[in-house]
PDB file of C-alpha atoms in Angstrom:
ATOM      1  CA  MET A  25       0.000   0.000   0.000  1.00 38.00           C
ATOM      2  CA  GLU A  26       1.544   3.282  -1.056  1.00 39.00           C
ATOM      3  CA  ASN A  27       2.707   5.657   1.686  1.00 41.00           C
ATOM      4  CA  HIS A  28      -0.560   5.728   3.593  1.00 41.00           C
ATOM      5  CA  SER A  29      -0.366   7.477   6.930  1.00 39.00           C
ATOM      6  CA  LEU A  30      -2.978   7.090   9.617  1.00 41.00           C
ATOM      7  CA  PRO A  31      -4.179  10.723   9.637  1.00 36.00           C
ATOM      8  CA  LYS A  32      -5.348  10.272   6.040  1.00 39.00           C
ATOM      9  CA  LEU A  33      -7.896   7.750   7.212  1.00 40.00           C
ATOM     10  CA  HIS A  34      -9.980  10.550   8.702  1.00 37.00           C
ATOM     11  CA  ILE A  35     -10.161  12.667   5.553  1.00 34.00           C
ATOM     12  CA  ALA A  36     -13.703  12.874   4.215  1.00 33.00           C
ATOM     13  CA  PRO A  37     -14.084  10.483   1.272  1.00 37.00           C
ATOM     14  CA  LEU A  38     -14.366  11.844  -2.243  1.00 36.00           C
ATOM     15  CA  PHE A  39     -17.478   9.799  -2.816  1.00 37.00           C
ATOM     16  CA  CYS A  40     -19.602   9.755   0.321  1.00 37.00           C
ATOM     17  CA  LEU A  41     -22.908   8.056  -0.315  1.00 39.00           C
ATOM     18  CA  LEU A  42     -25.788   8.365   2.127  1.00 38.00           C
ATOM     19  CA  PHE A  43     -28.594   5.873   1.719  1.00 39.00           C
ATOM     20  CA  LEU A  44     -32.144   6.212   2.992  1.00 38.00           C
ATOM     21  CA  THR A  45     -33.370   3.829   5.653  1.00 35.00           C
ATOM     22  CA  SER A  46     -35.700   2.227   3.105  1.00 36.00           C
ATOM     23  CA  LEU A  47     -32.680   0.704   1.383  1.00 40.00           C
ATOM     24  CA  VAL A  48     -31.651  -1.251   4.449  1.00 46.00           C
ATOM     25  CA  ASN A  49     -33.266  -4.012   6.438  1.00 53.00           C
ATOM     26  CA  CYS A  50     -35.730  -2.210   8.704  1.00 57.00           C
ATOM     27  CA  GLN A  51     -34.455  -4.082  11.760  1.00 83.00           C
ATOM     28  CA  LEU A  52     -30.964  -2.630  11.375  1.00 95.00           C
ATOM     29  CA  ASN A  53     -30.044   0.791  12.707  1.00 95.00           C
ATOM     30  CA  TYR A  54     -27.448   3.374  11.691  1.00 96.00           C
ATOM     31  CA  THR A  55     -26.849   4.361  15.327  1.00 96.00           C
ATOM     32  CA  PHE A  56     -26.925   0.835  16.755  1.00 97.00           C
ATOM     33  CA  TYR A  57     -23.426   1.007  18.318  1.00 97.00           C
ATOM     34  CA  ASP A  58     -23.184   4.760  18.894  1.00 97.00           C
ATOM     35  CA  ASP A  59     -23.533   4.409  22.662  1.00 97.00           C
ATOM     36  CA  SER A  60     -22.445   0.815  23.268  1.00 97.00           C
ATOM     37  CA  CYS A  61     -19.283   0.893  21.118  1.00 98.00           C
ATOM     38  CA  PRO A  62     -18.521   4.404  19.831  1.00 97.00           C
ATOM     39  CA  SER A  63     -14.989   3.430  18.780  1.00 97.00           C
ATOM     40  CA  LEU A  64     -16.218   0.663  16.441  1.00 98.00           C
ATOM     41  CA  THR A  65     -15.412   2.296  13.099  1.00 97.00           C
ATOM     42  CA  LYS A  66     -12.029   3.586  14.281  1.00 98.00           C
ATOM     43  CA  ILE A  67     -10.975   0.138  15.536  1.00 98.00           C
ATOM     44  CA  VAL A  68     -12.134  -1.675  12.407  1.00 98.00           C
ATOM     45  CA  ARG A  69     -10.598   0.898  10.077  1.00 98.00           C
ATOM     46  CA  TYR A  70      -7.237   0.705  11.817  1.00 98.00           C
ATOM     47  CA  GLY A  71      -7.305  -3.105  11.688  1.00 98.00           C
ATOM     48  CA  VAL A  72      -8.105  -3.143   7.979  1.00 98.00           C
ATOM     49  CA  TRP A  73      -5.574  -0.401   7.225  1.00 98.00           C
ATOM     50  CA  THR A  74      -2.827  -2.350   9.010  1.00 98.00           C
ATOM     51  CA  ALA A  75      -3.761  -5.563   7.189  1.00 97.00           C
ATOM     52  CA  ILE A  76      -3.666  -3.901   3.763  1.00 97.00           C
ATOM     53  CA  ALA A  77      -0.383  -2.153   4.590  1.00 97.00           C
ATOM     54  CA  ASN A  78       1.121  -5.591   5.271  1.00 96.00           C
ATOM     55  CA  ASP A  79      -0.556  -7.341   2.324  1.00 95.00           C
ATOM     56  CA  THR A  80      -2.279  -5.395  -0.453  1.00 93.00           C
ATOM     57  CA  ARG A  81      -4.272  -8.520  -1.421  1.00 93.00           C
ATOM     58  CA  MET A  82      -6.114  -8.395   1.902  1.00 96.00           C
ATOM     59  CA  ALA A  83      -8.565  -5.733   0.696  1.00 96.00           C
ATOM     60  CA  ALA A  84      -9.918  -8.112  -1.935  1.00 95.00           C
ATOM     61  CA  SER A  85      -9.900 -10.998   0.531  1.00 96.00           C
ATOM     62  CA  LEU A  86     -12.057  -9.165   3.080  1.00 98.00           C
ATOM     63  CA  LEU A  87     -14.499  -8.023   0.412  1.00 98.00           C
ATOM     64  CA  ARG A  88     -14.767 -11.575  -0.926  1.00 97.00           C
ATOM     65  CA  LEU A  89     -15.223 -12.991   2.588  1.00 98.00           C
ATOM     66  CA  HIS A  90     -18.217 -10.709   3.167  1.00 98.00           C
ATOM     67  CA  PHE A  91     -19.710 -11.703  -0.193  1.00 98.00           C
ATOM     68  CA  HIS A  92     -19.250 -15.409   0.560  1.00 97.00           C
ATOM     69  CA  ASP A  93     -20.830 -14.971   3.984  1.00 98.00           C
ATOM     70  CA  CYS A  94     -23.953 -13.180   2.753  1.00 98.00           C
ATOM     71  CA  PHE A  95     -24.567 -15.526  -0.173  1.00 96.00           C
ATOM     72  CA  VAL A  96     -24.773 -18.613   2.029  1.00 96.00           C
ATOM     73  CA  ASN A  97     -27.956 -18.495   4.099  1.00 93.00           C
ATOM     74  CA  GLY A  98     -27.631 -14.740   4.632  1.00 96.00           C
ATOM     75  CA  CYS A  99     -25.184 -12.391   6.335  1.00 98.00           C
ATOM     76  CA  ASP A 100     -24.709 -14.232   9.627  1.00 97.00           C
ATOM     77  CA  GLY A 101     -20.955 -14.659  10.038  1.00 98.00           C
ATOM     78  CA  SER A 102     -21.254 -18.383   9.269  1.00 97.00           C
ATOM     79  CA  VAL A 103     -18.250 -18.287   6.928  1.00 98.00           C
ATOM     80  CA  LEU A 104     -16.114 -17.347   9.946  1.00 98.00           C
ATOM     81  CA  LEU A 105     -16.995 -20.500  11.897  1.00 98.00           C
ATOM     82  CA  ASP A 106     -14.423 -23.291  11.717  1.00 97.00           C
ATOM     83  CA  GLY A 107     -15.500 -26.222   9.541  1.00 95.00           C
ATOM     84  CA  GLY A 108     -18.589 -26.070   7.343  1.00 95.00           C
ATOM     85  CA  GLU A 109     -18.353 -23.279   4.778  1.00 97.00           C
ATOM     86  CA  LYS A 110     -14.587 -22.938   5.151  1.00 97.00           C
ATOM     87  CA  ASN A 111     -14.276 -26.455   3.730  1.00 96.00           C
ATOM     88  CA  ALA A 112     -16.533 -25.811   0.721  1.00 96.00           C
ATOM     89  CA  LEU A 113     -14.922 -25.830  -2.716  1.00 93.00           C
ATOM     90  CA  PRO A 114     -15.275 -22.040  -3.308  1.00 93.00           C
ATOM     91  CA  ASN A 115     -13.514 -21.319   0.022  1.00 94.00           C
ATOM     92  CA  LEU A 116     -11.060 -24.145   0.602  1.00 91.00           C
ATOM     93  CA  ASN A 117      -7.477 -22.916   0.232  1.00 87.00           C
ATOM     94  CA  SER A 118      -8.700 -19.613  -1.221  1.00 89.00           C
ATOM     95  CA  ALA A 119     -10.785 -17.745   1.381  1.00 94.00           C
ATOM     96  CA  ARG A 120      -8.485 -15.437   3.364  1.00 95.00           C
ATOM     97  CA  GLY A 121      -8.667 -12.778   6.033  1.00 97.00           C
ATOM     98  CA  PHE A 122      -9.983 -14.827   8.950  1.00 98.00           C
ATOM     99  CA  GLU A 123      -7.062 -13.822  11.158  1.00 98.00           C
ATOM    100  CA  ILE A 124      -7.711 -10.145  10.383  1.00 98.00           C
ATOM    101  CA  ILE A 125     -11.304 -10.431  11.574  1.00 98.00           C
ATOM    102  CA  ASP A 126     -10.044 -12.321  14.657  1.00 98.00           C
ATOM    103  CA  SER A 127      -7.625  -9.508  15.459  1.00 98.00           C
ATOM    104  CA  ILE A 128     -10.214  -6.767  15.008  1.00 98.00           C
ATOM    105  CA  LYS A 129     -12.734  -8.702  17.092  1.00 98.00           C
ATOM    106  CA  SER A 130     -10.150  -9.150  19.860  1.00 98.00           C
ATOM    107  CA  ASN A 131      -9.568  -5.402  19.991  1.00 98.00           C
ATOM    108  CA  LEU A 132     -13.303  -4.747  20.038  1.00 98.00           C
ATOM    109  CA  GLU A 133     -13.741  -7.182  22.917  1.00 98.00           C
ATOM    110  CA  LYS A 134     -11.254  -5.108  24.906  1.00 98.00           C
ATOM    111  CA  ALA A 135     -13.014  -1.837  24.074  1.00 98.00           C
ATOM    112  CA  CYS A 136     -16.633  -3.000  24.310  1.00 97.00           C
ATOM    113  CA  PRO A 137     -16.879  -6.672  25.343  1.00 98.00           C
ATOM    114  CA  GLY A 138     -19.783  -8.770  24.137  1.00 97.00           C
ATOM    115  CA  VAL A 139     -21.310  -5.975  22.079  1.00 98.00           C
ATOM    116  CA  VAL A 140     -20.345  -6.149  18.376  1.00 98.00           C
ATOM    117  CA  SER A 141     -21.255  -9.233  16.364  1.00 98.00           C
ATOM    118  CA  CYS A 142     -18.719 -10.901  14.092  1.00 98.00           C
ATOM    119  CA  THR A 143     -21.152 -10.390  11.224  1.00 98.00           C
ATOM    120  CA  ASP A 144     -21.154  -6.630  11.709  1.00 98.00           C
ATOM    121  CA  VAL A 145     -17.355  -6.666  12.014  1.00 98.00           C
ATOM    122  CA  LEU A 146     -17.037  -8.424   8.663  1.00 98.00           C
ATOM    123  CA  THR A 147     -19.625  -6.148   7.039  1.00 98.00           C
ATOM    124  CA  LEU A 148     -17.802  -3.021   8.189  1.00 98.00           C
ATOM    125  CA  ALA A 149     -14.365  -4.452   7.345  1.00 98.00           C
ATOM    126  CA  ALA A 150     -15.478  -5.010   3.741  1.00 98.00           C
ATOM    127  CA  ARG A 151     -16.557  -1.393   3.402  1.00 98.00           C
ATOM    128  CA  GLU A 152     -13.308  -0.146   4.901  1.00 98.00           C
ATOM    129  CA  ALA A 153     -11.308  -2.367   2.531  1.00 98.00           C
ATOM    130  CA  VAL A 154     -13.009  -0.715  -0.443  1.00 98.00           C
ATOM    131  CA  TYR A 155     -12.731   2.804   0.959  1.00 98.00           C
ATOM    132  CA  LEU A 156      -9.055   2.494   1.927  1.00 97.00           C
ATOM    133  CA  THR A 157      -8.130   1.319  -1.577  1.00 97.00           C
ATOM    134  CA  GLY A 158      -9.693   4.355  -3.239  1.00 96.00           C
ATOM    135  CA  GLY A 159     -13.264   3.173  -3.610  1.00 97.00           C
ATOM    136  CA  PRO A 160     -16.588   4.603  -2.450  1.00 97.00           C
ATOM    137  CA  TYR A 161     -17.856   5.058   1.080  1.00 97.00           C
ATOM    138  CA  TRP A 162     -21.406   4.077   1.990  1.00 97.00           C
ATOM    139  CA  SER A 163     -23.377   4.354   5.207  1.00 96.00           C
ATOM    140  CA  LEU A 164     -24.041   1.099   7.045  1.00 97.00           C
ATOM    141  CA  ALA A 165     -26.786   0.151   9.450  1.00 97.00           C
ATOM    142  CA  PHE A 166     -25.906  -2.357  12.164  1.00 98.00           C
ATOM    143  CA  GLY A 167     -27.503  -4.822  14.524  1.00 97.00           C
ATOM    144  CA  ARG A 168     -26.764  -8.103  12.734  1.00 98.00           C
ATOM    145  CA  ARG A 169     -26.409 -11.096  15.022  1.00 98.00           C
ATOM    146  CA  ASP A 170     -24.237 -14.141  14.438  1.00 98.00           C
ATOM    147  CA  GLY A 171     -25.628 -17.443  13.194  1.00 97.00           C
ATOM    148  CA  LEU A 172     -25.177 -20.684  15.084  1.00 97.00           C
ATOM    149  CA  THR A 173     -24.493 -23.026  12.158  1.00 96.00           C
ATOM    150  CA  THR A 174     -22.325 -23.303   9.066  1.00 97.00           C
ATOM    151  CA  SER A 175     -22.921 -25.537   6.049  1.00 96.00           C
ATOM    152  CA  GLU A 176     -20.378 -26.828   3.550  1.00 97.00           C
ATOM    153  CA  THR A 177     -23.197 -28.144   1.339  1.00 97.00           C
ATOM    154  CA  ALA A 178     -25.013 -24.801   1.280  1.00 97.00           C
ATOM    155  CA  ALA A 179     -21.810 -22.975   0.311  1.00 97.00           C
ATOM    156  CA  ASN A 180     -21.156 -25.397  -2.554  1.00 96.00           C
ATOM    157  CA  GLU A 181     -24.711 -24.955  -3.816  1.00 96.00           C
ATOM    158  CA  GLN A 182     -25.340 -21.234  -3.312  1.00 96.00           C
ATOM    159  CA  LEU A 183     -22.077 -19.475  -4.186  1.00 96.00           C
ATOM    160  CA  PRO A 184     -21.674 -18.440  -7.852  1.00 94.00           C
ATOM    161  CA  GLY A 185     -18.674 -20.072  -9.532  1.00 88.00           C
ATOM    162  CA  PRO A 186     -16.113 -18.726 -12.028  1.00 85.00           C
ATOM    163  CA  PHE A 187     -17.075 -21.335 -14.650  1.00 84.00           C
ATOM    164  CA  GLU A 188     -20.856 -20.914 -14.458  1.00 90.00           C
ATOM    165  CA  PRO A 189     -22.832 -19.389 -17.329  1.00 93.00           C
ATOM    166  CA  LEU A 190     -24.315 -15.952 -16.779  1.00 95.00           C
ATOM    167  CA  ASP A 191     -27.858 -17.313 -16.513  1.00 96.00           C
ATOM    168  CA  ASN A 192     -26.872 -19.521 -13.574  1.00 96.00           C
ATOM    169  CA  ILE A 193     -25.123 -16.671 -11.798  1.00 96.00           C
ATOM    170  CA  THR A 194     -28.081 -14.354 -12.344  1.00 97.00           C
ATOM    171  CA  ARG A 195     -30.440 -16.971 -10.873  1.00 97.00           C
ATOM    172  CA  LYS A 196     -28.251 -17.351  -7.777  1.00 97.00           C
ATOM    173  CA  PHE A 197     -28.278 -13.581  -7.292  1.00 97.00           C
ATOM    174  CA  ALA A 198     -32.052 -13.462  -7.790  1.00 97.00           C
ATOM    175  CA  ALA A 199     -32.472 -16.121  -5.094  1.00 96.00           C
ATOM    176  CA  LYS A 200     -30.880 -13.621  -2.696  1.00 96.00           C
ATOM    177  CA  GLY A 201     -33.091 -10.725  -3.784  1.00 96.00           C
ATOM    178  CA  LEU A 202     -30.425  -9.206  -6.020  1.00 97.00           C
ATOM    179  CA  ASP A 203     -31.162  -8.266  -9.633  1.00 97.00           C
ATOM    180  CA  THR A 204     -29.205  -8.206 -12.886  1.00 97.00           C
ATOM    181  CA  LYS A 205     -27.807  -4.771 -12.148  1.00 98.00           C
ATOM    182  CA  ASP A 206     -26.442  -6.096  -8.840  1.00 98.00           C
ATOM    183  CA  VAL A 207     -24.735  -8.924 -10.750  1.00 98.00           C
ATOM    184  CA  VAL A 208     -22.848  -6.438 -12.921  1.00 98.00           C
ATOM    185  CA  VAL A 209     -22.107  -4.000 -10.104  1.00 98.00           C
ATOM    186  CA  LEU A 210     -20.927  -6.508  -7.500  1.00 98.00           C
ATOM    187  CA  SER A 211     -18.829  -8.312 -10.105  1.00 97.00           C
ATOM    188  CA  GLY A 212     -16.942  -5.014 -10.222  1.00 96.00           C
ATOM    189  CA  GLY A 213     -15.447  -6.001  -6.886  1.00 96.00           C
ATOM    190  CA  HIS A 214     -13.040  -7.997  -9.035  1.00 94.00           C
ATOM    191  CA  THR A 215     -11.229  -4.740  -9.636  1.00 94.00           C
ATOM    192  CA  LEU A 216      -9.333  -5.828  -6.508  1.00 93.00           C
ATOM    193  CA  GLY A 217      -7.202  -8.903  -6.024  1.00 87.00           C
ATOM    194  CA  PHE A 218      -5.939 -11.980  -7.821  1.00 87.00           C
ATOM    195  CA  ALA A 219      -7.175 -15.387  -8.945  1.00 86.00           C
ATOM    196  CA  GLN A 220      -5.275 -18.645  -8.741  1.00 86.00           C
ATOM    197  CA  CYS A 221      -4.063 -19.958 -12.079  1.00 85.00           C
ATOM    198  CA  GLY A 222      -5.889 -23.219 -11.490  1.00 84.00           C
ATOM    199  CA  VAL A 223      -9.113 -21.243 -11.925  1.00 84.00           C
ATOM    200  CA  VAL A 224      -7.809 -19.205 -14.842  1.00 80.00           C
ATOM    201  CA  LYS A 225      -6.088 -21.827 -17.009  1.00 77.00           C
ATOM    202  CA  PRO A 226      -9.246 -23.095 -18.753  1.00 73.00           C
ATOM    203  CA  ARG A 227      -9.301 -19.659 -20.422  1.00 68.00           C
ATOM    204  CA  LEU A 228      -5.971 -20.488 -22.050  1.00 67.00           C
ATOM    205  CA  PHE A 229      -7.622 -23.080 -24.246  1.00 62.00           C
ATOM    206  CA  ASP A 230     -10.611 -20.976 -25.266  1.00 60.00           C
ATOM    207  CA  PHE A 231      -9.303 -18.496 -27.780  1.00 50.00           C
ATOM    208  CA  ALA A 232     -12.697 -17.266 -28.985  1.00 55.00           C
ATOM    209  CA  GLY A 233     -13.008 -13.532 -28.414  1.00 60.00           C
ATOM    210  CA  LEU A 234      -9.956 -13.341 -26.142  1.00 66.00           C
ATOM    211  CA  ASP A 235      -7.656 -10.366 -26.689  1.00 70.00           C
ATOM    212  CA  ALA A 236      -4.360 -11.663 -28.149  1.00 74.00           C
ATOM    213  CA  SER A 237      -2.023  -9.646 -25.935  1.00 74.00           C
ATOM    214  CA  PHE A 238      -4.059 -10.577 -22.865  1.00 74.00           C
ATOM    215  CA  LEU A 239      -3.854 -14.254 -23.811  1.00 76.00           C
ATOM    216  CA  GLN A 240      -0.074 -14.058 -24.187  1.00 78.00           C
ATOM    217  CA  SER A 241       0.286 -12.401 -20.781  1.00 77.00           C
ATOM    218  CA  LEU A 242      -1.984 -14.996 -19.197  1.00 80.00           C
ATOM    219  CA  GLN A 243      -0.002 -17.890 -20.672  1.00 81.00           C
ATOM    220  CA  SER A 244       3.181 -16.389 -19.247  1.00 83.00           C
ATOM    221  CA  THR A 245       1.708 -16.047 -15.755  1.00 85.00           C
ATOM    222  CA  CYS A 246      -0.094 -19.384 -15.854  1.00 85.00           C
ATOM    223  CA  PRO A 247       1.951 -21.848 -17.946  1.00 85.00           C
ATOM    224  CA  ASN A 248       0.256 -25.151 -18.759  1.00 82.00           C
ATOM    225  CA  ARG A 249       1.870 -27.087 -15.925  1.00 84.00           C
ATOM    226  CA  ASN A 250       0.278 -28.421 -12.761  1.00 84.00           C
ATOM    227  CA  GLU A 251       2.808 -26.659 -10.569  1.00 85.00           C
ATOM    228  CA  SER A 252       1.528 -23.301 -11.825  1.00 86.00           C
ATOM    229  CA  ASN A 253      -1.983 -23.865 -10.421  1.00 86.00           C
ATOM    230  CA  SER A 254      -1.203 -21.876  -7.279  1.00 86.00           C
ATOM    231  CA  ASN A 255       0.341 -18.954  -9.190  1.00 88.00           C
ATOM    232  CA  LEU A 256      -1.618 -15.720  -8.940  1.00 87.00           C
ATOM    233  CA  ALA A 257      -2.936 -13.667 -11.846  1.00 84.00           C
ATOM    234  CA  PRO A 258      -4.230 -10.118 -11.218  1.00 83.00           C
ATOM    235  CA  LEU A 259      -7.963  -9.687 -11.766  1.00 80.00           C
ATOM    236  CA  ASP A 260      -7.280  -6.342 -13.409  1.00 79.00           C
ATOM    237  CA  ALA A 261      -4.339  -4.093 -14.283  1.00 75.00           C
ATOM    238  CA  SER A 262      -4.563  -2.163 -11.003  1.00 80.00           C
ATOM    239  CA  SER A 263      -5.386  -5.007  -8.647  1.00 81.00           C
ATOM    240  CA  SER A 264      -4.581  -3.152  -5.405  1.00 85.00           C
ATOM    241  CA  LYS A 265      -6.716  -0.105  -6.267  1.00 93.00           C
ATOM    242  CA  PHE A 266     -10.493   0.092  -6.356  1.00 96.00           C
ATOM    243  CA  ASP A 267     -11.381   1.660  -9.709  1.00 95.00           C
ATOM    244  CA  ASN A 268     -13.321   0.910 -12.902  1.00 96.00           C
ATOM    245  CA  VAL A 269     -10.436  -0.674 -14.844  1.00 94.00           C
ATOM    246  CA  TYR A 270     -12.181  -4.054 -14.489  1.00 95.00           C
ATOM    247  CA  TYR A 271     -14.953  -2.886 -16.818  1.00 96.00           C
ATOM    248  CA  LYS A 272     -12.510  -1.391 -19.307  1.00 94.00           C
ATOM    249  CA  LEU A 273     -10.828  -4.782 -19.557  1.00 92.00           C
ATOM    250  CA  LEU A 274     -14.135  -6.547 -20.175  1.00 94.00           C
ATOM    251  CA  VAL A 275     -14.885  -4.131 -23.030  1.00 94.00           C
ATOM    252  CA  ASN A 276     -11.463  -5.071 -24.444  1.00 89.00           C
ATOM    253  CA  SER A 277     -12.201  -8.839 -24.146  1.00 86.00           C
ATOM    254  CA  SER A 278      -9.621  -9.134 -21.361  1.00 84.00           C
ATOM    255  CA  GLY A 279     -11.697 -10.379 -18.431  1.00 86.00           C
ATOM    256  CA  LEU A 280      -9.625 -12.777 -16.358  1.00 85.00           C
ATOM    257  CA  LEU A 281     -12.452 -15.098 -15.337  1.00 87.00           C
ATOM    258  CA  ARG A 282     -14.864 -16.691 -17.787  1.00 86.00           C
ATOM    259  CA  SER A 283     -17.779 -15.582 -15.592  1.00 90.00           C
ATOM    260  CA  ASP A 284     -16.551 -11.969 -15.759  1.00 92.00           C
ATOM    261  CA  GLN A 285     -16.159 -11.864 -19.525  1.00 91.00           C
ATOM    262  CA  ALA A 286     -19.613 -13.445 -19.863  1.00 92.00           C
ATOM    263  CA  LEU A 287     -21.096 -10.105 -18.811  1.00 96.00           C
ATOM    264  CA  MET A 288     -20.277  -8.860 -22.312  1.00 95.00           C
ATOM    265  CA  SER A 289     -22.189 -11.707 -23.966  1.00 92.00           C
ATOM    266  CA  ASP A 290     -25.592 -10.268 -23.019  1.00 95.00           C
ATOM    267  CA  ASN A 291     -26.979  -7.001 -24.391  1.00 96.00           C
ATOM    268  CA  VAL A 292     -28.345  -5.829 -21.043  1.00 97.00           C
ATOM    269  CA  THR A 293     -25.321  -6.620 -18.880  1.00 98.00           C
ATOM    270  CA  GLY A 294     -22.945  -5.642 -21.674  1.00 97.00           C
ATOM    271  CA  SER A 295     -24.436  -2.152 -21.913  1.00 98.00           C
ATOM    272  CA  MET A 296     -24.015  -1.732 -18.161  1.00 98.00           C
ATOM    273  CA  VAL A 297     -20.373  -2.778 -18.406  1.00 98.00           C
ATOM    274  CA  VAL A 298     -19.773  -0.186 -21.112  1.00 98.00           C
ATOM    275  CA  GLY A 299     -21.447   2.465 -18.974  1.00 98.00           C
ATOM    276  CA  TYR A 300     -19.328   1.694 -15.917  1.00 98.00           C
ATOM    277  CA  SER A 301     -16.181   1.620 -18.050  1.00 97.00           C
ATOM    278  CA  LYS A 302     -16.890   5.234 -19.051  1.00 97.00           C
ATOM    279  CA  PHE A 303     -18.317   6.664 -15.842  1.00 97.00           C
ATOM    280  CA  PRO A 304     -16.441   5.638 -12.660  1.00 96.00           C
ATOM    281  CA  PHE A 305     -18.602   7.819 -10.415  1.00 97.00           C
ATOM    282  CA  LEU A 306     -21.700   5.919 -11.588  1.00 98.00           C
ATOM    283  CA  PHE A 307     -19.988   2.635 -10.719  1.00 98.00           C
ATOM    284  CA  TYR A 308     -19.004   3.924  -7.280  1.00 98.00           C
ATOM    285  CA  LYS A 309     -22.526   5.104  -6.520  1.00 97.00           C
ATOM    286  CA  ASP A 310     -24.160   1.867  -7.674  1.00 98.00           C
ATOM    287  CA  PHE A 311     -21.548  -0.312  -5.960  1.00 98.00           C
ATOM    288  CA  GLY A 312     -22.335   1.266  -2.597  1.00 97.00           C
ATOM    289  CA  ALA A 313     -26.068   0.757  -3.146  1.00 97.00           C
ATOM    290  CA  SER A 314     -25.620  -2.904  -4.118  1.00 98.00           C
ATOM    291  CA  MET A 315     -23.362  -3.543  -1.137  1.00 98.00           C
ATOM    292  CA  VAL A 316     -26.056  -2.150   1.174  1.00 97.00           C
ATOM    293  CA  LYS A 317     -28.589  -4.513  -0.424  1.00 97.00           C
ATOM    294  CA  MET A 318     -26.262  -7.485  -0.087  1.00 97.00           C
ATOM    295  CA  ALA A 319     -25.465  -6.665   3.551  1.00 97.00           C
ATOM    296  CA  GLY A 320     -29.184  -6.966   4.348  1.00 96.00           C
ATOM    297  CA  ILE A 321     -29.627 -10.515   3.009  1.00 97.00           C
ATOM    298  CA  GLY A 322     -31.131 -12.858   5.604  1.00 96.00           C
ATOM    299  CA  VAL A 323     -29.828 -10.967   8.616  1.00 97.00           C
ATOM    300  CA  ILE A 324     -30.466 -12.210  12.150  1.00 96.00           C
ATOM    301  CA  THR A 325     -31.547  -9.488  14.586  1.00 95.00           C
ATOM    302  CA  GLY A 326     -33.069  -8.934  18.002  1.00 94.00           C
ATOM    303  CA  SER A 327     -32.661 -11.791  20.457  1.00 92.00           C
ATOM    304  CA  ASN A 328     -32.055 -14.403  17.780  1.00 95.00           C
ATOM    305  CA  GLY A 329     -28.628 -15.819  17.017  1.00 95.00           C
ATOM    306  CA  ASP A 330     -25.607 -14.815  19.045  1.00 95.00           C
ATOM    307  CA  VAL A 331     -22.883 -12.229  19.564  1.00 97.00           C
ATOM    308  CA  ARG A 332     -19.822 -14.427  19.419  1.00 97.00           C
ATOM    309  CA  LYS A 333     -16.845 -13.757  21.660  1.00 96.00           C
ATOM    310  CA  ASN A 334     -14.671 -15.733  19.231  1.00 97.00           C
ATOM    311  CA  CYS A 335     -15.707 -15.532  15.595  1.00 98.00           C
ATOM    312  CA  ARG A 336     -14.541 -19.091  14.903  1.00 97.00           C
ATOM    313  CA  VAL A 337     -16.863 -20.815  17.378  1.00 97.00           C
ATOM    314  CA  VAL A 338     -20.341 -20.333  18.826  1.00 96.00           C
ATOM    315  CA  ASN A 339     -20.468 -19.208  22.456  1.00 93.00           C
TER     316      ASN A 339
END
């Protein structure tokens, strides 16, 4: 991470998006922790900032972890529990950032013990990861409680995969109350991070519509040998910065994942991609709105669920 100093974290964001209460689950509250844990945002932001300073990939990892949590039986912190979802194919040996959430949670337990759920920690950490890498800022309502179970089977069934056709992915989003626009917008999260070559290499043998220079670069990063499966290929040309380069690459037939490039195969999603490639502010605004929608999927509130002391195990 380039020369970030802590005072910069308090500068007002360039794109500060305020969303009306109607956009969030009505049981969540913007002031939920104002009295019980007023230092929440400061503690989470510092934890995420430190993590990214040590490993620029961590921003993408925290964003992905939040996505994978919410898409499996709702945003309930179940992906953080040991076993279950962690062992599912989309997460095994690829989901990262658990120790960052553990560290942040530990600091929160010292400041305000037994107050902040692991689910809310992960939700806030994902926003901070985007904001600290140059992306938008959106207001979050809190009050999510932690689930008591985790399911490997549910994760395998409900998470969209990099090899699935667009129709399948759209159906999985729709099952969570997210529409086609959300598919395109949230896919833009792939402006951050890397993918393992084992996921990417099938693209090497499908030359149709693939930009020639992109193909050559991909073959160099991911040679056709088993030992290259764990190599990392950047999801876009500025993989540590949140921007709209991801969409520019799709327009140029240079999407790293098959599921990403598939967005250009449909007139509706393709036109959205073109729009976001030209207007970054529009992408930032819509990304914040879609993240708010996603963070409200299947939340547990009130006296249900738990507020875990340790995010890896139920109390």
